[in-house]
Amino acid sequence: MKLTKILGVVAVAAMALMAFASTASATTLEVGGVAKNEAVTIKASLKENSALLTDTNNISANTCTTSTVEGKTSTFTGAAVEGPISALSWSNCTQGNPTVDAKGSLSVTNISGTTNGTVRSTGANVTVPSFFGNLTCTTSNTDLGTLNGKKEGSATMTINAVLSCTVIGTARWSGTYTVTSPSGLGVGA
């Protein structure tokens, strides 16, 4: 009789675990509303506004009017879709152009109920000339902002991140990037 009760408890626990697992969602990139089951190369460039780096008191450290980022996902579905950055640059900057010491990687996680995703960076290391001197800014699972998905046309990445930077401690990086490829990029669950 005890064995029957134990088996019944185990069966109920197993069913509950399976129900939980079936409700958990994975992140998958979409192109034109179609979920991808392969790596996706993403290219983005700074929109007409500027990328701005300020200290936490909102004092401008450096402003750039040109910036690009490119990477290819190494996973196509999971808790997050991620991959290494292959190109990262800033130019036309007020205090001099930043030097990319390490590009790091990006990950995107679906924001429930939308085709948007939270973008995170790990392992980036950039030396930024600034009013305060050279700042070395790094990322470690840093929330950069939001990938605003679109079924048609160009998605955007809205950057509003707090970076760890030498000399001033932390700095805020803001700007908006247009995803130039692929067209119709979205983040599904």
Coordinates of N, CA, C and O in Angstrom, one line a residue:
M1 N 0.8 -1.2 0.0 CA 0.0 0.0 0.0 C 0.9 1.3 0.0 O 0.6 2.2 -0.7
K2 N 1.9 1.2 0.7 CA 2.8 2.4 0.7 C 3.5 2.6 -0.6 O 3.6 3.7 -1.1
L3 N 3.8 1.5 -1.3 CA 4.4 1.6 -2.6 C 3.4 2.2 -3.6 O 3.8 3.0 -4.4
T4 N 2.2 1.9 -3.5 CA 1.1 2.5 -4.4 C 1.0 4.0 -4.2 O 1.0 4.7 -5.1
K5 N 1.1 4.4 -2.9 CA 1.0 5.8 -2.6 C 2.2 6.5 -3.1 O 2.1 7.6 -3.7
I6 N 3.4 5.9 -3.0 CA 4.6 6.5 -3.4 C 4.6 6.7 -5.0 O 4.9 7.7 -5.5
L7 N 4.2 5.6 -5.6 CA 4.1 5.6 -7.1 C 3.1 6.7 -7.6 O 3.3 7.4 -8.5
G8 N 2.0 6.8 -6.8 CA 1.0 7.9 -7.2 C 1.5 9.3 -7.0 O 1.3 10.1 -7.9
V9 N 2.3 9.5 -5.9 CA 2.9 10.8 -5.7 C 3.9 11.1 -6.8 O 4.0 12.2 -7.4
V10 N 4.8 10.1 -7.2 CA 5.8 10.2 -8.2 C 5.1 10.5 -9.6 O 5.5 11.4 -10.3
A11 N 4.0 9.8 -9.9 CA 3.2 10.1 -11.1 C 2.7 11.5 -11.2 O 2.8 12.2 -12.2
V12 N 2.1 12.0 -10.1 CA 1.6 13.3 -10.0 C 2.7 14.4 -10.2 O 2.6 15.3 -11.0
A13 N 3.8 14.1 -9.5 CA 4.9 15.0 -9.6 C 5.5 15.1 -11.1 O 5.8 16.1 -11.6
A14 N 5.6 13.9 -11.7 CA 6.0 13.8 -13.1 C 5.1 14.6 -14.0 O 5.6 15.3 -14.9
M15 N 3.8 14.4 -13.8 CA 2.8 15.1 -14.7 C 2.9 16.6 -14.5 O 2.9 17.4 -15.5
A16 N 3.1 17.1 -13.3 CA 3.3 18.5 -13.0 C 4.5 19.0 -13.6 O 4.5 20.1 -14.2
L17 N 5.6 18.3 -13.6 CA 6.9 18.7 -14.2 C 6.7 18.8 -15.7 O 7.2 19.8 -16.3
M18 N 6.0 17.8 -16.3 CA 5.8 17.8 -17.8 C 5.0 19.0 -18.2 O 5.2 19.7 -19.2
A19 N 3.9 19.3 -17.4 CA 3.1 20.5 -17.7 C 3.9 21.8 -17.6 O 3.7 22.6 -18.4
F20 N 4.7 21.9 -16.6 CA 5.6 23.1 -16.4 C 6.5 23.2 -17.6 O 6.7 24.3 -18.2
A21 N 7.1 22.1 -18.0 CA 8.1 22.1 -19.1 C 7.4 22.5 -20.4 O 8.0 23.2 -21.3
S22 N 6.2 22.1 -20.6 CA 5.5 22.4 -21.9 C 5.0 23.8 -21.9 O 4.8 24.4 -23.0
T23 N 4.9 24.5 -20.8 CA 4.5 25.9 -20.8 C 5.8 26.8 -20.9 O 5.6 28.0 -21.2
A24 N 7.0 26.3 -20.6 CA 8.2 27.1 -20.7 C 8.4 27.4 -22.2 O 8.2 26.5 -23.1
S25 N 8.8 28.6 -22.5 CA 9.0 29.0 -23.9 C 10.5 29.2 -24.2 O 11.2 29.7 -23.4
A26 N 10.9 29.0 -25.4 CA 12.2 29.3 -25.9 C 12.1 30.5 -26.8 O 11.1 30.8 -27.3
T27 N 13.3 31.1 -26.9 CA 13.4 32.3 -27.8 C 13.9 31.8 -29.2 O 14.8 30.9 -29.3
T28 N 13.2 32.2 -30.3 CA 13.6 31.9 -31.6 C 13.5 33.2 -32.5 O 12.5 33.9 -32.4
L29 N 14.5 33.4 -33.3 CA 14.5 34.5 -34.2 C 13.5 34.2 -35.3 O 13.4 33.1 -35.8
E30 N 12.8 35.3 -35.8 CA 11.9 35.1 -36.9 C 12.4 36.1 -38.0 O 12.9 37.2 -37.7
V31 N 12.2 35.7 -39.3 CA 12.4 36.6 -40.4 C 11.2 36.6 -41.2 O 10.7 35.5 -41.7
G32 N 10.5 37.8 -41.3 CA 9.3 37.9 -42.1 C 8.2 37.1 -41.4 O 7.2 36.6 -42.1
G33 N 8.2 36.9 -40.1 CA 7.2 36.2 -39.3 C 7.4 34.7 -39.3 O 6.6 34.0 -38.7
V34 N 8.5 34.2 -39.9 CA 8.8 32.7 -40.0 C 9.9 32.4 -39.1 O 11.0 33.0 -39.2
A35 N 9.7 31.5 -38.1 CA 10.7 31.1 -37.2 C 11.9 30.4 -37.9 O 11.7 29.6 -38.9
K36 N 13.1 30.8 -37.6 CA 14.3 30.3 -38.2 C 14.8 29.1 -37.5 O 14.8 29.1 -36.2
N37 N 15.3 28.1 -38.2 CA 15.9 26.9 -37.6 C 17.4 26.8 -38.0 O 17.9 25.7 -38.2
E38 N 18.0 28.0 -38.2 CA 19.4 28.0 -38.6 C 19.9 29.4 -38.0 O 19.2 30.2 -37.6
A39 N 21.3 29.5 -38.1 CA 21.9 30.7 -37.7 C 21.4 31.9 -38.5 O 21.1 31.7 -39.7
V40 N 21.4 33.1 -37.9 CA 21.0 34.3 -38.6 C 22.1 35.3 -38.4 O 22.6 35.5 -37.3
T41 N 22.5 35.9 -39.5 CA 23.5 37.0 -39.5 C 22.7 38.3 -39.4 O 21.8 38.6 -40.2
I42 N 23.1 39.1 -38.4 CA 22.4 40.4 -38.1 C 23.4 41.5 -38.3 O 24.5 41.5 -37.8
K43 N 23.0 42.5 -39.1 CA 23.8 43.7 -39.3 C 22.9 44.9 -38.9 O 21.8 45.0 -39.2
A44 N 23.6 45.9 -38.1 CA 22.8 47.1 -37.7 C 23.8 48.3 -37.8 O 25.0 48.1 -37.6
S45 N 23.2 49.4 -38.0 CA 23.9 50.7 -38.0 C 23.2 51.7 -37.3 O 21.9 51.7 -37.2
L46 N 23.9 52.7 -36.8 CA 23.3 53.8 -36.0 C 22.4 54.6 -36.9 O 22.7 54.9 -38.0
K47 N 21.2 54.8 -36.3 CA 20.2 55.7 -37.0 C 20.7 57.1 -37.1 O 21.8 57.4 -36.6
E48 N 19.9 58.0 -37.7 CA 20.4 59.3 -37.9 C 20.8 60.1 -36.6 O 21.5 61.0 -36.6
N49 N 20.3 59.6 -35.4 CA 20.7 60.3 -34.2 C 22.1 59.8 -33.8 O 22.7 59.0 -34.5
S50 N 22.5 60.1 -32.7 CA 23.9 59.8 -32.2 C 23.9 58.7 -31.1 O 22.9 58.6 -30.4
A51 N 25.1 58.0 -31.1 CA 25.3 57.2 -29.9 C 26.0 58.1 -28.9 O 26.9 58.8 -29.2
L52 N 25.5 58.1 -27.7 CA 25.9 59.0 -26.6 C 26.4 58.2 -25.4 O 25.8 57.3 -25.0
L53 N 27.6 58.6 -24.9 CA 28.1 58.0 -23.7 C 28.2 59.2 -22.7 O 28.8 60.2 -22.9
T54 N 27.5 59.0 -21.6 CA 27.5 60.0 -20.5 C 27.9 59.4 -19.2 O 27.7 58.2 -19.0
D55 N 28.3 60.2 -18.2 CA 28.5 59.6 -16.9 C 27.1 59.6 -16.2 O 26.1 60.0 -16.8
T56 N 27.1 59.1 -15.0 CA 25.8 58.9 -14.3 C 25.2 60.3 -13.9 O 24.0 60.3 -13.6
N57 N 25.9 61.4 -14.0 CA 25.4 62.7 -13.8 C 24.9 63.4 -15.1 O 24.6 64.6 -15.1
N58 N 24.9 62.6 -16.2 CA 24.5 63.0 -17.5 C 25.4 64.0 -18.2 O 25.0 64.8 -19.0
I59 N 26.7 64.0 -17.7 CA 27.7 64.8 -18.4 C 28.3 64.0 -19.6 O 28.7 62.9 -19.4
S60 N 28.2 64.6 -20.7 CA 28.6 64.0 -22.0 C 30.1 63.5 -21.9 O 31.0 64.4 -21.6
A61 N 30.4 62.3 -22.2 CA 31.7 61.8 -22.2 C 32.2 61.7 -23.7 O 33.4 62.0 -24.0
N62 N 31.3 61.3 -24.6 CA 31.7 61.2 -26.0 C 30.4 60.9 -26.8 O 29.4 60.3 -26.3
T63 N 30.3 61.5 -28.0 CA 29.2 61.3 -28.9 C 29.7 60.9 -30.2 O 30.6 61.5 -30.7
C64 N 29.1 59.9 -30.8 CA 29.5 59.4 -32.1 C 28.3 59.4 -33.0 O 27.1 59.1 -32.6
T65 N 28.5 59.7 -34.3 CA 27.4 59.8 -35.3 C 27.4 58.6 -36.2 O 26.4 58.4 -37.0
T66 N 28.4 57.8 -36.1 CA 28.4 56.6 -37.0 C 28.8 55.4 -36.1 O 29.8 55.5 -35.4
S67 N 28.1 54.3 -36.3 CA 28.4 53.1 -35.5 C 27.8 51.9 -36.3 O 26.7 52.0 -36.8
T68 N 28.5 50.7 -36.3 CA 27.9 49.5 -36.8 C 28.2 48.3 -35.9 O 29.2 48.4 -35.1
V69 N 27.4 47.3 -36.1 CA 27.6 46.1 -35.3 C 27.1 45.0 -36.2 O 26.1 45.1 -37.0
E70 N 27.8 43.8 -36.2 CA 27.4 42.7 -37.0 C 27.8 41.4 -36.2 O 28.8 41.3 -35.5
G71 N 26.9 40.4 -36.3 CA 27.2 39.1 -35.7 C 26.3 38.0 -36.3 O 25.3 38.3 -36.9
K72 N 26.7 36.8 -36.0 CA 25.9 35.7 -36.5 C 25.6 34.8 -35.3 O 26.5 34.5 -34.5
T73 N 24.4 34.4 -35.2 CA 24.0 33.6 -34.0 C 24.6 32.2 -34.1 O 24.8 31.7 -35.2
S74 N 25.0 31.7 -33.0 CA 25.5 30.3 -33.0 C 24.5 29.3 -32.5 O 24.6 28.1 -32.6
T75 N 23.4 29.9 -32.0 CA 22.2 29.1 -31.6 C 21.0 29.6 -32.4 O 21.0 30.8 -32.7
F76 N 20.0 28.8 -32.6 CA 18.8 29.4 -33.3 C 17.6 29.3 -32.4 O 16.6 30.0 -32.7
T77 N 17.7 28.6 -31.3 CA 16.5 28.6 -30.3 C 17.1 28.2 -29.0 O 18.1 27.5 -28.9
G78 N 16.4 28.6 -27.9 CA 16.9 28.3 -26.6 C 16.3 29.4 -25.6 O 15.5 30.2 -26.0
A79 N 16.8 29.4 -24.4 CA 16.3 30.4 -23.5 C 16.7 31.8 -24.0 O 16.0 32.7 -23.8
A80 N 17.8 31.8 -24.7 CA 18.3 33.0 -25.4 C 18.9 32.6 -26.7 O 19.5 31.5 -26.8
V81 N 18.8 33.4 -27.7 CA 19.5 33.2 -29.0 C 20.8 34.1 -28.9 O 20.7 35.3 -28.6
E82 N 21.9 33.5 -29.1 CA 23.2 34.2 -28.9 C 24.2 33.9 -30.0 O 24.1 33.0 -30.7
G83 N 25.3 34.8 -30.0 CA 26.4 34.5 -30.9 C 27.4 35.6 -30.7 O 27.2 36.7 -30.2
P84 N 28.6 35.4 -31.3 CA 29.7 36.3 -31.2 C 29.5 37.5 -32.1 O 28.9 37.4 -33.2
I85 N 30.0 38.6 -31.7 CA 30.1 39.8 -32.5 C 31.3 39.7 -33.5 O 32.4 39.5 -33.0
S86 N 31.1 39.9 -34.8 CA 32.2 39.8 -35.7 C 32.7 41.2 -36.1 O 33.8 41.3 -36.5
A87 N 31.9 42.2 -36.0 CA 32.3 43.6 -36.3 C 31.6 44.6 -35.4 O 30.4 44.5 -35.1
L88 N 32.4 45.5 -34.9 CA 31.8 46.5 -34.0 C 32.7 47.8 -34.1 O 33.9 47.7 -34.0
S89 N 32.1 48.9 -34.4 CA 32.8 50.2 -34.6 C 32.0 51.4 -34.3 O 30.8 51.4 -34.4
W90 N 32.7 52.5 -34.0 CA 32.2 53.8 -33.8 C 33.1 54.8 -34.5 O 34.3 54.6 -34.5
S91 N 32.6 55.8 -35.1 CA 33.4 56.8 -35.8 C 32.7 58.1 -35.8 O 31.5 58.2 -35.4
N92 N 33.4 59.2 -36.2 CA 32.9 60.5 -36.2 C 32.4 60.9 -34.8 O 31.3 61.4 -34.6
C93 N 33.4 60.8 -33.9 CA 33.1 61.0 -32.5 C 33.7 62.3 -32.0 O 34.8 62.7 -32.4
T94 N 33.0 63.0 -31.1 CA 33.4 64.3 -30.6 C 34.8 64.3 -29.8 O 35.5 65.2 -29.9
Q95 N 35.1 63.2 -29.1 CA 36.3 63.1 -28.3 C 37.3 62.1 -28.9 O 38.3 61.8 -28.2
G96 N 37.1 61.6 -30.1 CA 37.9 60.6 -30.7 C 37.2 59.3 -30.8 O 36.3 59.1 -30.0
N97 N 37.6 58.5 -31.7 CA 36.9 57.2 -32.0 C 37.3 56.2 -31.0 O 38.5 56.0 -30.7
P98 N 36.3 55.4 -30.4 CA 36.6 54.3 -29.5 C 37.4 53.2 -30.2 O 37.3 53.0 -31.4
T99 N 38.2 52.5 -29.4 CA 39.0 51.3 -29.9 C 38.3 50.1 -29.3 O 38.1 50.0 -28.1
V100 N 38.0 49.1 -30.1 CA 37.4 47.9 -29.7 C 38.5 46.9 -29.3 O 39.2 46.4 -30.2
D101 N 38.7 46.6 -28.1 CA 39.7 45.7 -27.6 C 39.2 44.2 -27.6 O 39.9 43.3 -27.9
A102 N 37.9 44.0 -27.4 CA 37.2 42.7 -27.5 C 35.8 43.0 -27.8 O 35.1 43.8 -27.2
K103 N 35.3 42.2 -28.9 CA 33.9 42.5 -29.4 C 32.9 41.8 -28.5 O 31.7 42.3 -28.4
G104 N 33.2 40.7 -27.9 CA 32.2 40.0 -27.0 C 31.1 39.3 -27.8 O 31.3 39.0 -29.0
S105 N 30.0 39.1 -27.2 CA 28.9 38.4 -27.8 C 27.6 39.1 -27.4 O 27.5 39.8 -26.4
L106 N 26.5 38.8 -28.2 CA 25.2 39.3 -27.9 C 24.2 38.2 -27.7 O 24.4 37.1 -28.3
S107 N 23.2 38.4 -26.9 CA 22.1 37.4 -26.7 C 20.8 38.2 -26.8 O 20.8 39.4 -26.4
V108 N 19.8 37.5 -27.2 CA 18.4 38.1 -27.3 C 17.5 37.2 -26.7 O 17.5 36.0 -27.0
T109 N 16.6 37.7 -25.8 CA 15.6 36.9 -25.1 C 14.2 37.5 -25.4 O 14.0 38.7 -25.2
N110 N 13.3 36.7 -25.8 CA 11.9 37.2 -26.1 C 11.3 37.9 -25.0 O 11.4 37.4 -23.8
I111 N 10.6 39.0 -25.2 CA 9.8 39.7 -24.3 C 8.4 39.1 -24.5 O 7.8 39.3 -25.5
S112 N 7.9 38.4 -23.5 CA 6.6 37.7 -23.6 C 5.5 38.5 -24.2 O 5.3 39.6 -23.8
G113 N 4.8 37.8 -25.1 CA 3.6 38.4 -25.8 C 4.0 39.4 -26.9 O 3.1 40.1 -27.4
T114 N 5.2 39.5 -27.3 CA 5.7 40.5 -28.3 C 6.6 39.8 -29.3 O 7.0 38.6 -29.1
T115 N 7.0 40.5 -30.3 CA 8.1 40.0 -31.2 C 9.3 40.8 -30.9 O 10.2 41.0 -31.8
N116 N 9.4 41.4 -29.7 CA 10.6 42.1 -29.3 C 11.5 41.3 -28.4 O 11.0 40.2 -27.9
G117 N 12.7 41.7 -28.1 CA 13.6 40.9 -27.3 C 14.5 41.8 -26.5 O 14.8 43.0 -26.9
T118 N 14.9 41.4 -25.3 CA 15.9 42.0 -24.5 C 17.3 41.6 -25.0 O 17.6 40.5 -25.2
V119 N 18.2 42.6 -25.3 CA 19.5 42.4 -25.9 C 20.5 42.5 -24.7 O 20.5 43.5 -24.0
R120 N 21.4 41.5 -24.6 CA 22.4 41.6 -23.6 C 23.8 41.4 -24.2 O 23.9 40.8 -25.3
S121 N 24.8 42.0 -23.6 CA 26.2 41.8 -24.1 C 27.1 41.3 -23.0 O 27.0 41.6 -21.9
T122 N 28.0 40.4 -23.4 CA 29.0 39.8 -22.5 C 30.4 39.8 -23.2 O 30.5 39.5 -24.4
G123 N 31.4 40.2 -22.5 CA 32.7 40.1 -23.0 C 33.2 41.2 -23.8 O 34.3 41.2 -24.4
A124 N 32.4 42.3 -24.0 CA 32.9 43.4 -24.8 C 33.9 44.3 -23.9 O 33.6 44.4 -22.7
N125 N 34.9 44.8 -24.6 CA 35.9 45.7 -23.9 C 36.2 46.8 -24.9 O 36.8 46.5 -25.9
V126 N 35.9 48.0 -24.6 CA 36.1 49.1 -25.5 C 36.7 50.3 -24.8 O 36.4 50.6 -23.7
T127 N 37.8 50.8 -25.4 CA 38.5 52.0 -24.8 C 37.9 53.2 -25.5 O 37.9 53.4 -26.8
V128 N 37.3 54.1 -24.7 CA 36.6 55.3 -25.2 C 37.3 56.6 -24.8 O 37.4 56.9 -23.6
P129 N 37.8 57.4 -25.8 CA 38.3 58.7 -25.4 C 37.2 59.5 -24.9 O 36.1 59.5 -25.5
S130 N 37.4 60.3 -23.9 CA 36.4 61.1 -23.3 C 36.9 62.4 -22.7 O 38.1 62.5 -22.5
F131 N 36.0 63.2 -22.3 CA 36.3 64.4 -21.5 C 37.0 64.1 -20.2 O 37.8 64.9 -19.7
F132 N 36.8 62.9 -19.7 CA 37.4 62.4 -18.4 C 38.7 61.7 -18.6 O 39.3 61.3 -17.7
G133 N 39.2 61.5 -19.9 CA 40.3 60.7 -20.2 C 39.9 59.4 -20.9 O 38.7 59.3 -21.2
N134 N 40.8 58.5 -21.1 CA 40.4 57.2 -21.7 C 39.6 56.4 -20.7 O 40.1 56.1 -19.6
L135 N 38.4 55.9 -21.1 CA 37.6 55.1 -20.3 C 37.7 53.7 -20.9 O 37.5 53.5 -22.1
T136 N 37.9 52.6 -20.1 CA 37.7 51.3 -20.6 C 36.4 50.8 -20.1 O 36.2 50.6 -18.9
C137 N 35.5 50.5 -21.0 CA 34.1 50.1 -20.7 C 33.9 48.6 -21.0 O 34.4 48.2 -22.1
T138 N 33.3 47.9 -20.1 CA 33.1 46.4 -20.3 C 31.7 46.0 -20.1 O 30.9 46.8 -19.5
T139 N 31.4 44.8 -20.7 CA 30.0 44.3 -20.4 C 30.2 42.9 -19.9 O 31.1 42.1 -20.2
S140 N 29.2 42.5 -19.0 CA 29.1 41.2 -18.4 C 27.7 40.9 -18.2 O 27.1 41.3 -17.2
N141 N 27.0 40.2 -19.2 CA 25.6 40.0 -19.2 C 24.8 41.3 -19.0 O 23.9 41.3 -18.2
T142 N 25.3 42.3 -19.6 CA 24.8 43.7 -19.5 C 23.6 43.9 -20.4 O 23.6 43.6 -21.6
D143 N 22.5 44.3 -19.8 CA 21.2 44.6 -20.5 C 21.5 45.9 -21.3 O 21.7 47.0 -20.8
L144 N 21.5 45.7 -22.7 CA 21.8 46.8 -23.5 C 20.5 47.6 -23.9 O 20.6 48.8 -24.1
G145 N 19.4 46.9 -24.0 CA 18.2 47.5 -24.4 C 17.3 46.5 -25.1 O 17.3 45.3 -24.8
T146 N 16.5 47.0 -26.1 CA 15.5 46.2 -26.7 C 15.6 46.1 -28.2 O 15.9 47.1 -28.9
L147 N 15.5 44.9 -28.7 CA 15.4 44.7 -30.2 C 13.9 44.8 -30.4 O 13.1 44.0 -30.0
N148 N 13.5 45.8 -31.2 CA 12.1 46.0 -31.5 C 11.8 45.4 -32.9 O 12.1 45.9 -33.9
G149 N 11.2 44.2 -32.8 CA 11.0 43.3 -34.0 C 9.9 43.9 -34.9 O 9.0 44.6 -34.5
K150 N 10.1 43.6 -36.2 CA 9.1 43.9 -37.2 C 9.0 42.8 -38.2 O 9.9 42.2 -38.6
K151 N 7.7 42.5 -38.6 CA 7.5 41.4 -39.5 C 7.9 41.8 -40.9 O 8.4 41.0 -41.7
E152 N 7.8 43.1 -41.2 CA 8.2 43.7 -42.5 C 9.1 44.9 -42.2 O 8.8 45.6 -41.3
G153 N 10.1 45.2 -43.1 CA 10.9 46.3 -42.9 C 12.0 46.1 -41.9 O 12.4 45.0 -41.6
S154 N 12.5 47.2 -41.4 CA 13.7 47.2 -40.6 C 13.4 47.2 -39.1 O 12.7 48.1 -38.6
A155 N 13.8 46.2 -38.4 CA 13.7 46.2 -36.9 C 14.7 47.3 -36.4 O 15.6 47.8 -37.1
T156 N 14.6 47.7 -35.1 CA 15.5 48.6 -34.5 C 16.0 48.0 -33.2 O 15.3 47.2 -32.5
M157 N 17.1 48.5 -32.7 CA 17.6 48.2 -31.4 C 17.7 49.5 -30.7 O 18.5 50.4 -31.1
T158 N 17.0 49.6 -29.6 CA 17.0 50.8 -28.8 C 18.0 50.5 -27.6 O 17.7 49.7 -26.8
I159 N 19.1 51.2 -27.6 CA 20.2 51.0 -26.6 C 20.0 52.0 -25.5 O 19.9 53.2 -25.7
N160 N 20.0 51.5 -24.3 CA 19.9 52.3 -23.1 C 20.6 51.5 -22.0 O 19.9 50.9 -21.2
A161 N 21.9 51.5 -21.9 CA 22.6 50.6 -21.1 C 23.5 51.3 -20.1 O 24.0 52.4 -20.4
V162 N 23.7 50.7 -19.0 CA 24.7 51.2 -18.0 C 25.9 50.3 -18.1 O 25.8 49.1 -17.8
L163 N 27.1 50.8 -18.5 CA 28.3 50.1 -18.7 C 29.2 50.3 -17.5 O 29.2 51.4 -16.9
S164 N 30.0 49.3 -17.2 CA 31.1 49.4 -16.2 C 32.3 50.1 -16.9 O 32.8 49.5 -17.9
C165 N 32.8 51.2 -16.4 CA 33.9 52.0 -17.1 C 34.9 52.4 -16.0 O 34.5 52.9 -15.0
T166 N 36.2 52.3 -16.4 CA 37.2 52.8 -15.5 C 37.1 54.3 -15.4 O 36.5 54.9 -16.2
V167 N 37.7 54.9 -14.4 CA 37.8 56.3 -14.2 C 36.5 56.8 -13.6 O 36.5 57.5 -12.5
I168 N 35.4 56.6 -14.2 CA 34.1 57.2 -13.7 C 33.2 56.1 -13.1 O 32.1 56.5 -12.6
G169 N 33.6 54.9 -13.1 CA 32.7 53.8 -12.5 C 31.7 53.2 -13.5 O 31.8 52.1 -13.9
T170 N 30.7 54.0 -13.8 CA 29.7 53.6 -14.7 C 29.4 54.7 -15.7 O 29.6 55.9 -15.4
A171 N 28.9 54.3 -16.9 CA 28.5 55.3 -17.9 C 27.3 54.8 -18.6 O 27.1 53.6 -18.7
R172 N 26.4 55.7 -19.0 CA 25.2 55.3 -19.8 C 25.5 55.5 -21.3 O 26.0 56.5 -21.7
W173 N 25.2 54.4 -22.0 CA 25.3 54.4 -23.5 C 23.9 54.4 -24.0 O 23.1 53.5 -23.7
S174 N 23.6 55.3 -24.9 CA 22.3 55.3 -25.5 C 22.4 55.6 -27.0 O 23.3 56.2 -27.5
G175 N 21.4 55.1 -27.7 CA 21.3 55.3 -29.2 C 20.3 54.4 -29.8 O 19.8 53.4 -29.1
T176 N 20.0 54.6 -31.0 CA 19.1 53.7 -31.7 C 19.7 53.2 -33.0 O 20.3 54.0 -33.8
Y177 N 19.7 51.9 -33.2 CA 20.3 51.2 -34.3 C 19.2 50.6 -35.2 O 18.3 50.1 -34.7
T178 N 19.4 50.8 -36.5 CA 18.5 50.2 -37.5 C 19.1 48.8 -37.9 O 20.3 48.8 -38.3
V179 N 18.3 47.7 -37.9 CA 18.8 46.4 -38.3 C 18.7 46.5 -39.9 O 17.6 46.5 -40.4
T180 N 19.8 46.5 -40.5 CA 19.9 46.6 -42.0 C 19.7 45.3 -42.7 O 19.4 45.1 -43.8
S181 N 20.0 44.2 -41.9 CA 19.9 42.8 -42.4 C 19.8 41.9 -41.3 O 20.5 42.0 -40.3
P182 N 18.8 40.9 -41.3 CA 17.8 40.7 -42.3 C 16.6 41.6 -42.2 O 16.4 42.2 -41.1
S183 N 15.9 41.8 -43.2 CA 14.6 42.6 -43.2 C 13.6 41.7 -42.5 O 13.6 40.5 -42.7
G184 N 12.7 42.4 -41.7 CA 11.6 41.6 -41.1 C 12.1 40.8 -39.9 O 11.5 39.7 -39.6
L185 N 13.1 41.3 -39.1 CA 13.6 40.5 -38.0 C 12.7 40.7 -36.8 O 12.3 41.8 -36.4
G186 N 12.3 39.6 -36.2 CA 11.5 39.6 -35.0 C 12.0 38.5 -34.0 O 12.9 37.7 -34.4
V187 N 11.6 38.6 -32.8 CA 12.0 37.6 -31.7 C 10.7 36.9 -31.2 O 9.9 37.5 -30.6
G188 N 10.6 35.6 -31.6 CA 9.5 34.9 -31.2 C 9.7 34.0 -30.0 O 10.9 33.9 -29.5
A189 N 8.7 33.4 -29.5 CA 8.8 32.5 -28.3 C 8.4 31.1 -28.7 O 7.7 30.9 -29.6

